[in-house]
Coordinates of C-alpha atoms and ligand atoms in Angstrom, one line a residue:
R1 CA 0.0 0.0 0.0
A2 CA 1.3 3.5 -0.9
K3 CA -0.1 5.1 2.3
E4 CA 1.7 2.6 4.5
K5 CA 4.9 3.1 2.6
G6 CA 5.2 6.7 3.8
G7 CA 1.9 8.2 2.6
N8 CA 3.3 9.4 -0.7
D9 CA 1.3 7.9 -3.6
Y10 CA 3.2 9.8 -6.2
Q11 CA 6.5 8.4 -5.0
F12 CA 5.2 4.9 -4.9
Y13 CA 3.8 4.8 -8.5
T14 CA 6.8 6.7 -9.9
S15 CA 9.3 4.2 -8.5
S16 CA 7.3 1.2 -9.9
M17 CA 7.1 2.9 -13.3
D18 CA 10.9 3.5 -13.1
E19 CA 11.4 -0.2 -12.5
K20 CA 9.4 -1.1 -15.6
L21 CA 11.3 1.4 -17.6
I22 CA 14.7 0.2 -16.4
E23 CA 13.6 -3.4 -17.1
K24 CA 12.7 -2.4 -20.6
L25 CA 15.9 -0.5 -21.3
S26 CA 18.0 -3.3 -20.1
L27 CA 16.1 -5.9 -22.2
D28 CA 16.5 -3.4 -25.1
K29 CA 20.3 -3.4 -24.6
D30 CA 20.5 -7.2 -24.3
L31 CA 18.4 -7.8 -27.4
H32 CA 21.2 -6.2 -29.5
N33 CA 23.5 -9.0 -28.4
A34 CA 21.0 -11.9 -28.4
I35 CA 21.8 -13.2 -31.9
K36 CA 25.5 -12.8 -31.4
N37 CA 25.3 -14.6 -28.1
E38 CA 23.2 -17.4 -29.7
E39 CA 20.4 -16.7 -27.2
L40 CA 17.7 -16.9 -29.8
L41 CA 16.0 -20.2 -30.7
V42 CA 13.4 -21.2 -33.3
Y43 CA 10.6 -23.5 -32.1
Y44 CA 8.3 -25.3 -34.5
Q45 CA 4.6 -26.1 -34.2
P46 CA 2.9 -28.6 -36.5
K47 CA 0.1 -27.6 -38.9
V48 CA -2.2 -30.5 -39.4
D49 CA -4.6 -31.5 -42.2
I50 CA -7.9 -31.9 -40.3
Y51 CA -9.2 -34.7 -42.5
T52 CA -6.1 -36.9 -42.9
G53 CA -4.4 -36.0 -39.6
K54 CA -1.2 -35.6 -41.5
I55 CA 1.4 -32.9 -40.7
V56 CA 1.5 -30.7 -43.8
G57 CA 3.6 -27.9 -42.3
M58 CA 5.0 -26.1 -39.3
E59 CA 5.2 -22.6 -38.0
A60 CA 8.5 -21.2 -36.9
L61 CA 8.2 -19.3 -33.6
V62 CA 11.2 -17.4 -32.1
R63 CA 12.2 -17.8 -28.5
W64 CA 14.7 -15.8 -26.5
K65 CA 16.7 -17.7 -23.8
H66 CA 18.0 -14.8 -21.8
S67 CA 21.2 -15.7 -19.8
Q68 CA 19.8 -14.3 -16.6
K69 CA 16.0 -13.9 -17.1
G70 CA 15.2 -17.3 -18.7
M71 CA 12.8 -17.7 -21.5
I72 CA 11.2 -14.5 -22.8
S73 CA 8.1 -14.6 -24.9
P74 CA 8.1 -13.1 -28.4
A75 CA 5.0 -11.2 -27.4
V76 CA 7.4 -9.2 -25.1
F77 CA 10.5 -8.8 -27.2
I78 CA 9.2 -8.6 -30.8
P79 CA 7.5 -5.3 -30.0
L80 CA 10.7 -4.1 -28.5
A81 CA 12.7 -5.3 -31.5
E82 CA 10.2 -3.5 -33.8
V83 CA 10.9 -0.2 -32.1
N84 CA 14.7 -0.5 -31.8
G85 CA 15.1 -1.9 -35.2
C86 CA 16.6 -5.3 -34.1
I87 CA 13.7 -6.9 -35.8
I88 CA 15.4 -6.6 -39.2
H89 CA 18.3 -8.7 -38.1
I90 CA 16.2 -11.1 -36.0
G91 CA 13.6 -11.6 -38.7
E92 CA 16.3 -12.4 -41.3
W93 CA 17.9 -14.8 -38.9
V94 CA 14.6 -16.6 -38.1
L95 CA 13.8 -16.8 -41.8
K96 CA 17.2 -18.2 -42.6
T97 CA 17.2 -20.7 -39.7
A98 CA 13.7 -22.0 -40.6
C99 CA 14.4 -22.4 -44.3
R100 CA 17.7 -24.2 -43.6
Q101 CA 16.1 -26.5 -41.1
N102 CA 13.2 -27.4 -43.5
K103 CA 15.7 -28.1 -46.3
L104 CA 17.7 -30.3 -43.9
W105 CA 14.6 -32.3 -43.0
Q106 CA 13.8 -32.8 -46.6
E107 CA 17.3 -34.0 -47.3
S108 CA 17.0 -36.4 -44.3
G109 CA 14.1 -38.1 -46.2
Y110 CA 11.1 -36.8 -44.3
E111 CA 8.1 -36.0 -46.4
P112 CA 8.4 -32.4 -47.5
V113 CA 6.3 -29.9 -45.5
T114 CA 6.0 -26.1 -45.6
V115 CA 7.5 -23.8 -43.1
A116 CA 5.6 -20.7 -42.1
V117 CA 7.6 -17.6 -40.9
N118 CA 6.0 -14.6 -39.2
I119 CA 6.9 -11.2 -40.8
S120 CA 6.7 -8.0 -38.8
A121 CA 5.5 -4.6 -40.2
R122 CA 8.9 -3.1 -40.1
Q123 CA 10.5 -6.0 -42.0
F124 CA 7.7 -6.0 -44.6
Q125 CA 8.3 -2.3 -45.2
Q126 CA 12.1 -2.7 -45.9
P127 CA 12.8 -1.6 -49.5
N128 CA 14.9 -4.8 -50.0
F129 CA 12.4 -7.2 -48.4
V130 CA 11.7 -9.3 -51.4
D131 CA 15.4 -9.4 -52.3
M132 CA 16.2 -10.5 -48.7
V133 CA 13.7 -13.4 -49.0
R134 CA 15.1 -14.4 -52.4
N135 CA 18.7 -14.4 -51.1
V136 CA 17.7 -16.6 -48.1
L137 CA 16.0 -19.1 -50.4
D138 CA 19.0 -19.1 -52.7
E139 CA 21.4 -19.5 -49.9
T140 CA 19.5 -22.3 -48.1
G141 CA 18.4 -24.1 -51.2
L142 CA 14.8 -24.4 -50.1
E143 CA 12.2 -24.5 -52.8
P144 CA 10.0 -21.4 -52.6
K145 CA 6.8 -23.5 -52.6
Y146 CA 7.9 -24.8 -49.2
L147 CA 8.0 -21.4 -47.7
E148 CA 5.0 -19.6 -46.3
L149 CA 5.1 -16.0 -45.1
E150 CA 2.6 -14.9 -42.4
I151 CA 1.6 -11.2 -42.3
T152 CA -1.2 -9.7 -40.3
E153 CA -4.2 -7.8 -41.6
S154 CA -2.9 -4.6 -40.0
I155 CA 0.4 -4.9 -41.8
A156 CA -1.3 -5.6 -45.1
V157 CA -3.7 -2.6 -45.0
E158 CA -1.1 0.0 -43.9
D159 CA -0.3 0.8 -47.5
I160 CA -2.6 -1.1 -49.9
E161 CA -0.8 -0.4 -53.1
Y162 CA 2.5 -1.3 -51.6
T163 CA 1.1 -4.5 -50.2
I164 CA -0.5 -5.6 -53.4
G165 CA 2.9 -5.1 -55.2
I166 CA 5.0 -7.0 -52.7
L167 CA 2.5 -9.9 -52.5
K168 CA 2.4 -10.1 -56.2
K169 CA 6.2 -10.4 -56.4
L170 CA 6.3 -13.1 -53.7
K171 CA 3.5 -15.0 -55.5
E172 CA 5.5 -14.9 -58.7
M173 CA 8.3 -16.5 -56.9
N174 CA 5.9 -19.2 -55.8
I175 CA 6.0 -18.4 -52.1
Q176 CA 2.8 -18.9 -50.1
I177 CA 1.2 -16.0 -48.2
S178 CA -0.9 -16.3 -45.1
L179 CA -3.1 -13.7 -43.4
D180 CA -2.4 -14.3 -39.7
D181 CA -4.7 -13.4 -36.7
F182 CA -7.6 -13.0 -39.2
G183 CA -10.6 -11.3 -37.7
T184 CA -8.8 -9.2 -35.2
G185 CA -7.6 -6.4 -37.6
Y186 CA -9.4 -3.6 -39.3
S187 CA -9.1 -4.8 -42.8
S188 CA -12.1 -4.5 -45.1
L189 CA -13.1 -7.7 -46.7
S190 CA -12.7 -6.1 -50.1
Y191 CA -9.0 -6.2 -49.7
L192 CA -9.0 -9.9 -49.5
K193 CA -9.5 -10.5 -53.2
Q194 CA -7.0 -7.8 -54.2
F195 CA -4.2 -9.4 -52.1
A196 CA -2.5 -12.4 -53.6
I197 CA -2.9 -14.6 -50.5
D198 CA -3.3 -18.4 -50.2
N199 CA -4.2 -19.0 -46.6
L200 CA -6.4 -17.4 -43.9
K201 CA -5.5 -18.1 -40.3
I202 CA -8.5 -17.7 -38.0
D203 CA -7.3 -16.0 -34.8
Q204 CA -7.2 -18.2 -31.7
S205 CA -9.5 -15.8 -29.8
F206 CA -12.4 -17.1 -32.0
I207 CA -11.5 -20.7 -31.5
K208 CA -11.0 -20.6 -27.7
D209 CA -14.8 -20.6 -26.9
I210 CA -16.1 -22.0 -30.1
I211 CA -18.1 -24.7 -28.3
E212 CA -19.6 -22.6 -25.6
N213 CA -20.1 -19.4 -27.3
K214 CA -22.6 -19.1 -30.2
N215 CA -21.2 -15.9 -31.5
D216 CA -17.6 -17.2 -31.7
A217 CA -18.9 -20.3 -33.4
A218 CA -20.9 -18.2 -35.9
I219 CA -17.8 -16.0 -36.6
A220 CA -15.5 -19.0 -37.2
S221 CA -18.1 -20.8 -39.4
T222 CA -18.5 -17.6 -41.5
I223 CA -14.8 -17.1 -41.9
I224 CA -14.4 -20.7 -43.0
A225 CA -17.3 -20.5 -45.5
M226 CA -16.0 -17.2 -46.9
A227 CA -12.4 -18.6 -47.3
Q228 CA -13.9 -21.6 -49.2
N229 CA -15.8 -19.3 -51.5
L230 CA -12.7 -17.2 -52.2
N231 CA -10.7 -20.4 -52.8
L232 CA -8.4 -19.8 -49.9
N233 CA -7.2 -22.4 -47.5
V234 CA -8.2 -21.8 -43.9
I235 CA -6.2 -22.6 -40.8
A236 CA -7.7 -22.6 -37.3
E237 CA -5.1 -21.4 -34.7
G238 CA -5.2 -22.4 -31.0
V239 CA -7.1 -25.6 -31.2
E240 CA -6.8 -27.3 -27.8
T241 CA -9.6 -29.8 -27.6
K242 CA -11.1 -32.7 -29.6
E243 CA -14.5 -31.0 -29.4
Q244 CA -13.1 -27.8 -31.1
L245 CA -11.4 -30.0 -33.8
E246 CA -14.7 -31.9 -34.5
F247 CA -16.6 -28.6 -34.8
L248 CA -14.0 -27.3 -37.3
K249 CA -14.1 -30.6 -39.2
K250 CA -17.9 -30.3 -39.6
Q251 CA -17.4 -26.7 -41.0
N252 CA -14.9 -28.0 -43.6
C253 CA -12.0 -26.1 -42.1
D254 CA -8.8 -27.3 -43.9
Y255 CA -6.0 -27.2 -41.3
A256 CA -5.5 -26.8 -37.6
Q257 CA -2.7 -25.8 -35.3
G258 CA -2.7 -25.9 -31.5
Y259 CA -1.8 -27.6 -28.2
F260 CA -4.3 -30.4 -29.0
F261 CA -1.6 -31.6 -31.5
S262 CA 1.5 -30.1 -30.1
P263 CA 2.8 -26.8 -28.6
P264 CA 5.8 -25.2 -30.4
V265 CA 8.8 -27.4 -29.7
T266 CA 12.6 -27.4 -30.4
S267 CA 13.9 -28.7 -33.7
I268 CA 15.0 -31.8 -31.9
E269 CA 11.5 -32.5 -30.6
F270 CA 9.9 -31.6 -33.9
E271 CA 12.1 -34.1 -35.7
K272 CA 10.7 -36.8 -33.4
I273 CA 7.2 -35.8 -34.4
L274 CA 8.2 -36.0 -38.1
K275 CA 9.7 -39.4 -37.5
K276 CA 6.5 -40.7 -35.9
S277 CA 4.4 -39.4 -38.7
L278 CA 6.4 -41.3 -41.5
Ligands
C2E1 P1 1.2 -16.0 -33.9 O1 2.0 -15.9 -35.2 O2 -0.3 -15.8 -34.1 O3 1.5 -17.4 -33.3 C1 0.6 -18.2 -32.6 C2 0.9 -18.1 -31.1 O4 -0.1 -18.9 -30.4 C3 2.2 -18.6 -30.6 O5 2.6 -17.9 -29.5 C4 1.9 -20.1 -30.2 O6 2.8 -20.6 -29.3 C5 0.5 -19.9 -29.6 N1 -0.3 -21.1 -29.6 C6 -0.2 -22.1 -30.5 N2 -1.2 -23.0 -30.2 C7 -1.8 -22.6 -29.1 C8 -3.0 -23.1 -28.3 O7 -3.5 -24.2 -28.6 N3 -3.4 -22.4 -27.3 C9 -2.8 -21.2 -27.0 N4 -3.3 -20.5 -25.9 N5 -1.8 -20.6 -27.7 C10 -1.3 -21.4 -28.7 P2 4.1 -17.3 -29.3 O8 5.0 -18.4 -29.8 O9 4.3 -16.9 -28.0 O10 4.2 -16.1 -30.3 C11 3.4 -15.0 -30.1 C12 3.4 -14.0 -31.3 O11 4.7 -13.5 -31.5 C13 3.1 -14.8 -32.6 O12 1.7 -14.9 -32.8 C14 3.8 -13.8 -33.6 O13 2.9 -12.7 -33.8 C15 5.0 -13.3 -32.8 N6 6.1 -14.0 -33.3 C16 6.6 -15.2 -32.9 N7 7.7 -15.5 -33.5 C17 8.0 -14.5 -34.4 C18 9.0 -14.2 -35.4 O14 9.9 -15.0 -35.6 N8 8.9 -13.0 -36.1 C19 7.9 -12.1 -35.8 N9 7.9 -11.0 -36.5 N10 6.9 -12.4 -34.9 C20 7.0 -13.5 -34.2
MG2 MG1 1.8 -16.7 -37.0
MG3 MG1 -1.8 -15.9 -35.2
MG4 MG1 -10.0 -24.8 -50.0

């Protein structure tokens, strides 16, 4: 209690805000060295075909194993990296790591799957973004059809003409594009047909209560039906239960990702999953 700590509310709140700020500044500094110190890791989460149960892909999700603070969530450090610019370096590193890993698994004889990589706003806006992606594919030898880039609606609608141009170039290279967290952004549905996209990922917030909540069920069903009509593949994120999966199956949803199948895991653990699915 502020009063008990000397009766000065102002002092109390200021010092706790300072702590947060100091914490943020120190993370900010550490982030610059995170790649160099090999503290970043890429985890993988399977994407499953709802009808066959087969793994058709995986999403690459970055993790930061801080030397003192332990695991830090991307939800915390990606926004920091966006502001301080580290995201350019980190994003390229994640892309390269994920493509190289996917190529390695293909060379080891596992059935080829796609790897999906999240792209942040600042990365997408880099003038050399398309060249960077092309270089990574050249360097790692991964065929472009096995790469999926995930962008959010909010990134896509920031500058419509720019987005249309970039997506068209990526499409011409045979890279797949997914619209992530679909339903949470502000995009108008009319953009959907202007963007060269292949997949819609229904945000996990709609899947969470799909069984109990009629509104969420209606929203999810509507997104699935719309995707079908637009000839897009639809992926449900955050599937945690058999009931949710059964519901999605009835609605003709194509793919699912979520703890029901597996959380994101290290490359070593993911290879075990691939081995089992052979
Ligand atoms: P996202 O791309 O929408 O990724 C899905 C998030 O949902 C991941 O959180 C994943 O671990 C989590 N998830 C998967 N299945 C379930 C489930 O069944 N239940 C629940 N409750 N959660 C589930 P994560 O890994 O913490 O990543 C959070 C966000 O950080 C990602 O959301 C993405 O926006 C961003 N992110 C992660 N890696 C990268 C990256 O390499 N680059 C960029 N730019 N952003 C990244
Ligand atoms: Mg994603
Ligand atoms: Mg998402
Ligand atoms: Mg379809």
